[in-house]
Amino acid sequence: MELPITALLTPTPALFDTPASTQAPVEYVINWGRGVDSTAYLVAMLDDPARHSVDLERACVITMATGDEWPDSDADAEHFILPLLKARGVRLVQLARGGQAAQAGIDVLDDSRSPERLIRRGRWSLWDEMESNGTVPQQGGIRKCSIRAKGDVGDRWLKLATGGRPFRQMIGFNADETGRRERDRLANKNPLRTGVYPLIDLGWGRQRCEDFLLERLGVRWKKSYCTFCCYPVSMGAMAAHLDRMRAFPEIAGRVLRLEYTAMRLNPNAQLFGRRSLLEQFDAARESDRPVLDAFAQELASCPWAVYHLRRLLPPSTKDPAKPGEWLRSVRRLRTDRPADLARTVERVGARIGARLEVEEQFGSVRAWKRERGKTLPVTEEFLVTAPAYVVDKQKDVFEAKWAWHTGLQPLSLPGT
């Protein structure tokens, strides 16, 4: 049966500011990330809830709308899983972060025992944050993006839904991920919460979960992650990720534009650490041409601006021999046609003696007034042309610290 994947490319209106549910407090919480592992547990539990010691009347499944899940993942989840939840009368709660600031709260997009569809996003998405900041997700350390868009959202809702009573939370870590179980236990700050890791208890590793879903549903379940995720390279899934991009070239073009903007504002902002997404595609390869054409169209059709970028890495206040925390100032100076903006930056750059860099393929120009050194404090300053989606941003302390460490006033364009 053909799935209605193309229909999922159109954003679905969300329901905002839904009042707190009047249903009985929840005692069993199943986290459904829509990926292989959590879906395998959910299907197995729905097939035999008694075996898994779950009372479906007092249980709920929670899932987070990040706004940028792959359309084929959402299609499979709607086609195969929602009917199972509906047939069992299991409560599905769809949540999203309400905004970039914590004060924005969370959105309950849907709360139903007969769900008909998955809602793609709320008022805010991780894409909004990345695009407005001119950044891409960062590898290494904890996955802050997942915590912001998923973990924090679920935790905030559960405080209301459990009514101050103890509850069990089923997490879909598979048997190959026992380290994640230990980290989850250490990170738990809610004395009323008991983490349960059924796949580990069952001894189900990733392959077992994939095989179970293939046997039970007749489909090879796909990885669930945001379209602009930086982790496919570390998950050993780069080849599959690139094939997915080729299957959805419009999405790929949009992600390439996000990375391109980030790299114009920070040359070190490749999506995969030392590797960029763009360099994974080759115009000589026929299957890659639709992706690269979509990327070129994104840049040709979007608004452009001149940005003034300054970065500062001061010494640590505790130990001047060690680095402190990076500070950044980004200011949009002017919007116009890309070619006109490029000529403006070239002209200003020549006037101030800046080193010019021209990105030949798409014409972005960078004029370096101050280039990054190797000793503290590390500073850099430049003008650059890039897609005009990034908003002005700097911390209140930036100007004082910049002036203290450089003694310089910021650049400006004629007439600004």
GROMACS .gro file of C-alpha atoms in nm:
model
  416
    1MET     CA    1   0.000   0.000   0.000
    2GLU     CA    2   0.141   0.340  -0.097
    3LEU     CA    3   0.170   0.583   0.195
    4PRO     CA    4   0.060   0.947   0.158
    5ILE     CA    5   0.411   1.083   0.210
    6THR     CA    6   0.374   1.389  -0.012
    7ALA     CA    7   0.078   1.511   0.191
    8LEU     CA    8   0.299   1.529   0.497
    9LEU     CA    9   0.518   1.798   0.346
   10THR     CA   10   0.246   2.057   0.413
   11PRO     CA   11   0.258   2.194   0.771
   12THR     CA   12  -0.039   2.089   0.980
   13PRO     CA   13  -0.209   2.348   1.204
   14ALA     CA   14  -0.149   2.282   1.572
   15LEU     CA   15  -0.376   2.327   1.871
   16PHE     CA   16  -0.218   2.566   2.117
   17ASP     CA   17  -0.258   2.638   2.486
   18THR     CA   18  -0.475   2.336   2.551
   19PRO     CA   19  -0.599   2.337   2.913
   20ALA     CA   20  -0.458   2.080   3.152
   21SER     CA   21  -0.620   1.741   3.105
   22THR     CA   22  -0.900   1.637   3.339
   23GLN     CA   23  -0.813   1.269   3.301
   24ALA     CA   24  -0.698   1.062   3.599
   25PRO     CA   25  -0.332   1.095   3.700
   26VAL     CA   26  -0.094   0.889   3.492
   27GLU     CA   27   0.093   0.596   3.649
   28TYR     CA   28   0.257   0.443   3.340
   29VAL     CA   29   0.435   0.665   3.088
   30ILE     CA   30   0.569   0.528   2.761
   31ASN     CA   31   0.817   0.755   2.582
   32TRP     CA   32   0.766   0.716   2.206
   33GLY     CA   33   1.040   0.880   2.003
   34ARG     CA   34   0.896   0.714   1.687
   35GLY     CA   35   1.227   0.543   1.613
   36VAL     CA   36   1.304   0.172   1.593
   37ASP     CA   37   1.359   0.098   1.960
   38SER     CA   38   1.071   0.283   2.125
   39THR     CA   39   0.833   0.171   1.850
   40ALA     CA   40   0.934  -0.194   1.893
   41TYR     CA   41   0.861  -0.177   2.266
   42LEU     CA   42   0.533   0.008   2.211
   43VAL     CA   43   0.405  -0.249   1.961
   44ALA     CA   44   0.514  -0.543   2.179
   45MET     CA   45   0.348  -0.388   2.483
   46LEU     CA   46   0.023  -0.320   2.295
   47ASP     CA   47   0.018  -0.681   2.175
   48ASP     CA   48   0.033  -0.809   2.534
   49PRO     CA   49   0.009  -0.536   2.799
   50ALA     CA   50  -0.035  -0.786   3.083
   51ARG     CA   51   0.298  -0.948   3.005
   52HIS     CA   52   0.461  -0.606   3.036
   53SER     CA   53   0.271  -0.522   3.356
   54VAL     CA   54   0.105  -0.215   3.206
   55ASP     CA   55  -0.253  -0.109   3.287
   56LEU     CA   56  -0.360   0.069   2.969
   57GLU     CA   57  -0.632   0.264   3.150
   58ARG     CA   58  -0.371   0.433   3.366
   59ALA     CA   59  -0.106   0.460   3.096
   60CYS     CA   60  -0.022   0.722   2.839
   61VAL     CA   61   0.214   0.741   2.546
   62ILE     CA   62   0.393   1.074   2.503
   63THR     CA   63   0.562   1.193   2.185
   64MET     CA   64   0.729   1.523   2.103
   65ALA     CA   65   0.679   1.722   1.784
   66THR     CA   66   1.018   1.868   1.693
   67GLY     CA   67   0.892   2.016   1.368
   68ASP     CA   68   1.154   1.854   1.147
   69GLU     CA   69   1.102   1.478   1.151
   70TRP     CA   70   1.144   1.303   0.817
   71PRO     CA   71   0.813   1.272   0.628
   72ASP     CA   72   0.854   0.898   0.571
   73SER     CA   73   0.899   0.839   0.946
   74ASP     CA   74   0.582   1.032   1.024
   75ALA     CA   75   0.397   0.847   0.748
   76ASP     CA   76   0.492   0.506   0.889
   77ALA     CA   77   0.402   0.612   1.243
   78GLU     CA   78   0.059   0.734   1.135
   79HIS     CA   79  -0.011   0.437   0.912
   80PHE     CA   80   0.103   0.156   1.142
   81ILE     CA   81   0.103   0.280   1.503
   82LEU     CA   82  -0.188   0.520   1.545
   83PRO     CA   83  -0.443   0.249   1.451
   84LEU     CA   84  -0.295   0.020   1.718
   85LEU     CA   85  -0.324   0.292   1.983
   86LYS     CA   86  -0.677   0.373   1.874
   87ALA     CA   87  -0.785   0.009   1.877
   88ARG     CA   88  -0.657  -0.031   2.234
   89GLY     CA   89  -0.796   0.305   2.347
   90VAL     CA   90  -0.451   0.412   2.466
   91ARG     CA   91  -0.401   0.776   2.549
   92LEU     CA   92  -0.154   0.951   2.317
   93VAL     CA   93  -0.031   1.295   2.420
   94GLN     CA   94   0.151   1.502   2.158
   95LEU     CA   95   0.368   1.779   2.301
   96ALA     CA   96   0.595   2.057   2.178
   97ARG     CA   97   0.807   2.328   2.328
   98GLY     CA   98   0.617   2.657   2.334
   99GLY     CA   99   0.907   2.884   2.243
  100GLN     CA  100   1.279   2.935   2.258
  101ALA     CA  101   1.269   3.075   2.611
  102ALA     CA  102   1.177   2.846   2.899
  103GLN     CA  103   0.909   3.096   3.002
  104ALA     CA  104   0.717   3.013   2.683
  105GLY     CA  105   0.610   2.685   2.840
  106ILE     CA  106   0.491   2.386   2.641
  107ASP     CA  107   0.209   2.315   2.397
  108VAL     CA  108  -0.026   2.019   2.425
  109LEU     CA  109  -0.094   1.964   2.057
  110ASP     CA  110  -0.330   1.671   2.103
  111ASP     CA  111  -0.445   1.447   2.390
  112SER     CA  112  -0.662   1.161   2.270
  113ARG     CA  113  -0.747   0.793   2.310
  114SER     CA  114  -0.843   0.780   1.942
  115PRO     CA  115  -0.566   0.971   1.763
  116GLU     CA  116  -0.618   1.034   1.394
  117ARG     CA  117  -0.295   1.207   1.296
  118LEU     CA  118   0.042   1.323   1.414
  119ILE     CA  119   0.086   1.697   1.447
  120ARG     CA  120   0.418   1.798   1.295
  121ARG     CA  121   0.514   2.099   1.505
  122GLY     CA  122   0.404   2.354   1.760
  123ARG     CA  123   0.470   2.726   1.768
  124TRP     CA  124   0.845   2.667   1.796
  125SER     CA  125   1.085   2.417   1.647
  126LEU     CA  126   1.456   2.346   1.670
  127TRP     CA  127   1.486   2.466   1.312
  128ASP     CA  128   1.357   2.809   1.420
  129GLU     CA  129   1.630   2.829   1.682
  130MET     CA  130   1.909   2.715   1.451
  131GLU     CA  131   1.804   2.939   1.164
  132SER     CA  132   1.755   3.254   1.371
  133ASN     CA  133   2.091   3.199   1.545
  134GLY     CA  134   2.278   3.112   1.226
  135THR     CA  135   2.405   2.785   1.371
  136VAL     CA  136   2.379   2.409   1.326
  137PRO     CA  137   2.360   2.138   1.596
  138GLN     CA  138   2.691   2.068   1.766
  139GLN     CA  139   2.850   1.727   1.803
  140GLY     CA  140   3.010   1.617   2.128
  141GLY     CA  141   2.891   1.625   2.488
  142ILE     CA  142   2.525   1.595   2.576
  143ARG     CA  143   2.260   1.628   2.307
  144LYS     CA  144   2.128   1.968   2.413
  145CYS     CA  145   1.890   1.989   2.118
  146SER     CA  146   1.718   1.665   2.221
  147ILE     CA  147   1.694   1.781   2.581
  148ARG     CA  148   1.538   2.113   2.479
  149ALA     CA  149   1.289   1.978   2.227
  150LYS     CA  150   1.203   1.649   2.398
  151GLY     CA  151   1.332   1.581   2.748
  152ASP     CA  152   1.245   1.914   2.908
  153VAL     CA  153   0.904   1.920   2.740
  154GLY     CA  154   0.805   1.576   2.865
  155ASP     CA  155   0.932   1.644   3.216
  156ARG     CA  156   0.728   1.963   3.244
  157TRP     CA  157   0.409   1.796   3.128
  158LEU     CA  158   0.457   1.497   3.357
  159LYS     CA  159   0.466   1.719   3.665
  160LEU     CA  160   0.105   1.809   3.591
  161ALA     CA  161  -0.014   1.477   3.449
  162THR     CA  162   0.104   1.256   3.736
  163GLY     CA  163  -0.064   1.468   3.999
  164GLY     CA  164   0.227   1.445   4.242
  165ARG     CA  165   0.203   1.065   4.253
  166PRO     CA  166   0.474   0.806   4.182
  167PHE     CA  167   0.493   0.688   3.822
  168ARG     CA  168   0.692   0.451   3.602
  169GLN     CA  169   0.847   0.585   3.284
  170MET     CA  170   0.928   0.333   3.011
  171ILE     CA  171   1.233   0.439   2.809
  172GLY     CA  172   1.323   0.265   2.482
  173PHE     CA  173   1.696   0.214   2.531
  174ASN     CA  174   1.787  -0.113   2.365
  175ALA     CA  175   2.008  -0.384   2.513
  176ASP     CA  176   2.312  -0.244   2.330
  177GLU     CA  177   2.278   0.083   2.524
  178THR     CA  178   2.313  -0.008   2.890
  179GLY     CA  179   2.531   0.299   2.940
  180ARG     CA  180   2.238   0.524   2.852
  181ARG     CA  181   2.032   0.353   3.124
  182GLU     CA  182   2.294   0.436   3.384
  183ARG     CA  183   2.318   0.796   3.268
  184ASP     CA  184   1.940   0.830   3.281
  185ARG     CA  185   1.933   0.700   3.636
  186LEU     CA  186   2.204   0.941   3.744
  187ALA     CA  187   2.028   1.235   3.575
  188ASN     CA  188   1.690   1.163   3.734
  189LYS     CA  189   1.597   1.443   3.972
  190ASN     CA  190   1.236   1.340   4.033
  191PRO     CA  191   1.199   1.115   4.340
  192LEU     CA  192   0.851   1.013   4.220
  193ARG     CA  193   0.984   0.875   3.890
  194THR     CA  194   1.103   0.519   3.839
  195GLY     CA  195   1.280   0.467   3.509
  196VAL     CA  196   1.202   0.135   3.341
  197TYR     CA  197   1.407   0.000   3.050
  198PRO     CA  198   1.204  -0.290   2.908
  199LEU     CA  199   1.414  -0.356   2.598
  200ILE     CA  200   1.725  -0.398   2.811
  201ASP     CA  201   1.532  -0.629   3.044
  202LEU     CA  202   1.415  -0.832   2.743
  203GLY     CA  203   1.765  -0.842   2.596
  204TRP     CA  204   1.645  -0.680   2.273
  205GLY     CA  205   1.928  -0.509   2.088
  206ARG     CA  206   1.885  -0.289   1.783
  207GLN     CA  207   1.878  -0.575   1.536
  208ARG     CA  208   1.617  -0.762   1.737
  209CYS     CA  209   1.396  -0.452   1.743
  210GLU     CA  210   1.429  -0.406   1.366
  211ASP     CA  211   1.353  -0.773   1.301
  212PHE     CA  212   1.050  -0.766   1.531
  213LEU     CA  213   0.895  -0.468   1.353
  214LEU     CA  214   0.963  -0.620   1.012
  215GLU     CA  215   0.799  -0.945   1.116
  216ARG     CA  216   0.509  -0.782   1.301
  217LEU     CA  217   0.430  -0.491   1.067
  218GLY     CA  218   0.594  -0.594   0.741
  219VAL     CA  219   0.805  -0.279   0.718
  220ARG     CA  220   1.172  -0.201   0.774
  221TRP     CA  221   1.140   0.077   1.032
  222LYS     CA  222   1.346   0.386   0.964
  223LYS     CA  223   1.559   0.591   1.200
  224SER     CA  224   1.377   0.882   1.358
  225TYR     CA  225   1.572   1.208   1.377
  226CYS     CA  226   1.556   1.568   1.260
  227THR     CA  227   1.640   1.638   0.897
  228PHE     CA  228   1.934   1.859   1.000
  229CYS     CA  229   2.073   1.625   1.268
  230CYS     CA  230   2.452   1.617   1.300
  231TYR     CA  231   2.472   1.263   1.440
  232PRO     CA  232   2.425   1.031   1.137
  233VAL     CA  233   2.802   1.039   1.084
  234SER     CA  234   2.869   0.920   1.441
  235MET     CA  235   2.586   0.664   1.425
  236GLY     CA  236   2.744   0.498   1.122
  237ALA     CA  237   2.438   0.588   0.919
  238MET     CA  238   2.575   0.849   0.679
  239ALA     CA  239   2.506   0.648   0.363
  240ALA     CA  240   2.141   0.594   0.461
  241HIS     CA  241   2.113   0.959   0.563
  242LEU     CA  242   2.236   1.080   0.224
  243ASP     CA  243   1.998   0.843   0.045
  244ARG     CA  244   1.715   0.994   0.249
  245MET     CA  245   1.826   1.340   0.142
  246ARG     CA  246   1.822   1.228  -0.221
  247ALA     CA  247   1.467   1.097  -0.172
  248PHE     CA  248   1.359   1.439  -0.043
  249PRO     CA  249   1.574   1.689  -0.237
  250GLU     CA  250   1.368   1.994  -0.131
  251ILE     CA  251   1.436   1.912   0.233
  252ALA     CA  252   1.803   1.850   0.155
  253GLY     CA  253   1.830   2.186  -0.018
  254ARG     CA  254   1.683   2.360   0.284
  255VAL     CA  255   1.926   2.188   0.521
  256LEU     CA  256   2.218   2.276   0.294
  257ARG     CA  257   2.109   2.638   0.308
  258LEU     CA  258   2.104   2.622   0.691
  259GLU     CA  259   2.460   2.486   0.693
  260TYR     CA  260   2.575   2.736   0.431
  261THR     CA  261   2.445   3.028   0.638
  262ALA     CA  262   2.610   2.893   0.952
  263MET     CA  263   2.943   2.849   0.772
  264ARG     CA  264   2.934   3.202   0.631
  265LEU     CA  265   2.892   3.332   0.988
  266ASN     CA  266   3.144   3.082   1.125
  267PRO     CA  267   3.382   2.898   0.890
  268ASN     CA  268   3.408   2.616   1.146
  269ALA     CA  269   3.032   2.542   1.152
  270GLN     CA  270   3.026   2.234   0.930
  271LEU     CA  271   2.731   2.013   1.011
  272PHE     CA  272   2.947   1.707   1.077
  273GLY     CA  273   3.235   1.861   1.267
  274ARG     CA  274   3.527   1.862   1.023
  275ARG     CA  275   3.305   1.762   0.733
  276SER     CA  276   3.026   1.959   0.572
  277LEU     CA  277   2.703   1.820   0.435
  278LEU     CA  278   2.761   1.995   0.104
  279GLU     CA  279   3.086   1.810   0.034
  280GLN     CA  280   2.898   1.478   0.056
  281PHE     CA  281   2.724   1.555  -0.275
  282ASP     CA  282   2.884   1.554  -0.620
  283ALA     CA  283   2.737   1.737  -0.917
  284ALA     CA  284   2.887   1.470  -1.144
  285ARG     CA  285   2.666   1.209  -0.978
  286GLU     CA  286   2.322   1.208  -1.136
  287SER     CA  287   2.139   1.114  -0.814
  288ASP     CA  288   2.290   1.417  -0.638
  289ARG     CA  289   2.189   1.679  -0.894
  290PRO     CA  290   1.831   1.730  -0.768
  291VAL     CA  291   1.969   1.797  -0.420
  292LEU     CA  292   2.225   2.049  -0.543
  293ASP     CA  293   1.967   2.212  -0.771
  294ALA     CA  294   1.730   2.249  -0.475
  295PHE     CA  295   2.012   2.404  -0.271
  296ALA     CA  296   2.093   2.652  -0.547
  297GLN     CA  297   1.725   2.743  -0.571
  298GLU     CA  298   1.710   2.801  -0.196
  299LEU     CA  299   1.996   3.051  -0.215
  300ALA     CA  300   1.860   3.218  -0.528
  301SER     CA  301   1.511   3.270  -0.387
  302CYS     CA  302   1.587   3.371  -0.028
  303PRO     CA  303   1.657   3.723   0.103
  304TRP     CA  304   2.021   3.818   0.169
  305ALA     CA  305   2.192   4.053   0.412
  306VAL     CA  306   2.526   4.190   0.524
  307TYR     CA  307   2.616   4.078   0.876
  308HIS     CA  308   2.874   4.213   1.116
  309LEU     CA  309   3.027   3.932   1.323
  310ARG     CA  310   3.251   3.960   1.626
  311ARG     CA  311   3.372   3.674   1.843
  312LEU     CA  312   3.567   3.686   2.164
  313LEU     CA  313   3.723   3.410   2.373
  314PRO     CA  314   3.852   3.583   2.688
  315PRO     CA  315   4.072   3.425   2.953
  316SER     CA  316   3.889   3.249   3.233
  317THR     CA  317   3.817   3.469   3.533
  318LYS     CA  318   3.927   3.181   3.758
  319ASP     CA  319   4.251   3.100   3.576
  320PRO     CA  320   4.378   3.356   3.319
  321ALA     CA  321   4.595   3.089   3.158
  322LYS     CA  322   4.281   2.897   3.055
  323PRO     CA  323   4.006   3.000   2.811
  324GLY     CA  324   3.674   3.128   2.937
  325GLU     CA  325   3.350   3.108   2.736
  326TRP     CA  326   3.301   3.224   2.379
  327LEU     CA  327   3.099   3.540   2.330
  328ARG     CA  328   2.944   3.638   1.996
  329SER     CA  329   2.785   3.948   1.854
  330VAL     CA  330   2.589   3.929   1.530
  331ARG     CA  331   2.426   4.233   1.374
  332ARG     CA  332   2.238   4.256   1.044
  333LEU     CA  333   2.340   4.580   0.874
  334ARG     CA  334   2.159   4.581   0.541
  335THR     CA  335   1.941   4.367   0.312
  336ASP     CA  336   1.956   4.380  -0.067
  337ARG     CA  337   2.030   4.168  -0.371
  338PRO     CA  338   2.327   3.934  -0.312
  339ALA     CA  339   2.542   4.090  -0.587
  340ASP     CA  340   2.482   4.444  -0.459
  341LEU     CA  341   2.565   4.341  -0.103
  342ALA     CA  342   2.882   4.169  -0.220
  343ARG     CA  343   2.999   4.487  -0.393
  344THR     CA  344   2.929   4.686  -0.076
  345VAL     CA  345   3.138   4.450   0.137
  346GLU     CA  346   3.419   4.453  -0.117
  347ARG     CA  347   3.419   4.832  -0.122
  348VAL     CA  348   3.414   4.867   0.258
  349GLY     CA  349   3.673   4.593   0.293
  350ALA     CA  350   3.910   4.771   0.055
  351ARG     CA  351   3.862   5.098   0.244
  352ILE     CA  352   3.957   4.946   0.583
  353GLY     CA  353   4.231   4.719   0.448
  354ALA     CA  354   4.041   4.397   0.523
  355ARG     CA  355   4.134   4.065   0.366
  356LEU     CA  356   3.858   3.964   0.126
  357GLU     CA  357   3.729   3.608   0.077
  358VAL     CA  358   3.490   3.539  -0.210
  359GLU     CA  359   3.288   3.218  -0.212
  360GLU     CA  360   3.294   3.166  -0.586
  361GLN     CA  361   2.998   2.934  -0.639
  362PHE     CA  362   2.725   3.148  -0.483
  363GLY     CA  363   2.903   3.482  -0.445
  364SER     CA  364   2.910   3.537  -0.071
  365VAL     CA  365   3.186   3.777   0.034
  366ARG     CA  366   3.364   3.800   0.368
  367ALA     CA  367   3.585   4.094   0.469
  368TRP     CA  368   3.816   4.014   0.762
  369LYS     CA  369   3.902   4.309   0.980
  370ARG     CA  370   4.045   4.094   1.259
  371GLU     CA  371   4.134   3.726   1.217
  372ARG     CA  372   4.142   3.465   1.488
  373GLY     CA  373   4.479   3.423   1.662
  374LYS     CA  374   4.620   3.141   1.873
  375THR     CA  375   4.666   3.317   2.206
  376LEU     CA  376   4.418   3.452   2.459
  377PRO     CA  377   4.216   3.659   2.423
  378VAL     CA  378   4.103   3.517   2.087
  379THR     CA  379   3.915   3.770   1.878
  380GLU     CA  380   3.778   3.788   1.527
  381GLU     CA  381   3.571   4.042   1.335
  382PHE     CA  382   3.437   4.050   0.981
  383LEU     CA  383   3.158   4.155   0.748
  384VAL     CA  384   2.988   3.883   0.544
  385THR     CA  385   2.697   3.840   0.306
  386ALA     CA  386   2.459   3.552   0.377
  387PRO     CA  387   2.091   3.452   0.369
  388ALA     CA  388   1.894   3.701   0.580
  389TYR     CA  389   1.734   3.470   0.837
  390VAL     CA  390   1.968   3.538   1.129
  391VAL     CA  391   1.856   3.785   1.395
  392ASP     CA  392   2.067   4.032   1.591
  393LYS     CA  393   2.202   3.879   1.908
  394GLN     CA  394   2.462   3.953   2.171
  395LYS     CA  395   2.484   3.935   2.549
  396ASP     CA  396   2.469   4.254   2.752
  397VAL     CA  397   2.830   4.215   2.864
  398PHE     CA  398   2.969   4.179   2.512
  399GLU     CA  399   3.046   4.543   2.427
  400ALA     CA  400   3.229   4.607   2.754
  401LYS     CA  401   3.435   4.289   2.722
  402TRP     CA  402   3.510   4.353   2.354
  403ALA     CA  403   3.627   4.706   2.422
  404TRP     CA  404   3.835   4.588   2.719
  405HIS     CA  405   4.017   4.319   2.520
  406THR     CA  406   4.049   4.499   2.185
  407GLY     CA  407   4.008   4.870   2.241
  408LEU     CA  408   3.823   4.872   1.906
  409GLN     CA  409   3.491   5.011   1.801
  410PRO     CA  410   3.269   4.795   1.577
  411LEU     CA  411   3.259   4.820   1.200
  412SER     CA  412   2.974   4.996   1.022
  413LEU     CA  413   2.854   5.044   0.667
  414PRO     CA  414   2.813   5.385   0.508
  415GLY     CA  415   2.475   5.525   0.610
  416THR     CA  416   2.429   5.292   0.913
   0.00000   0.00000   0.00000
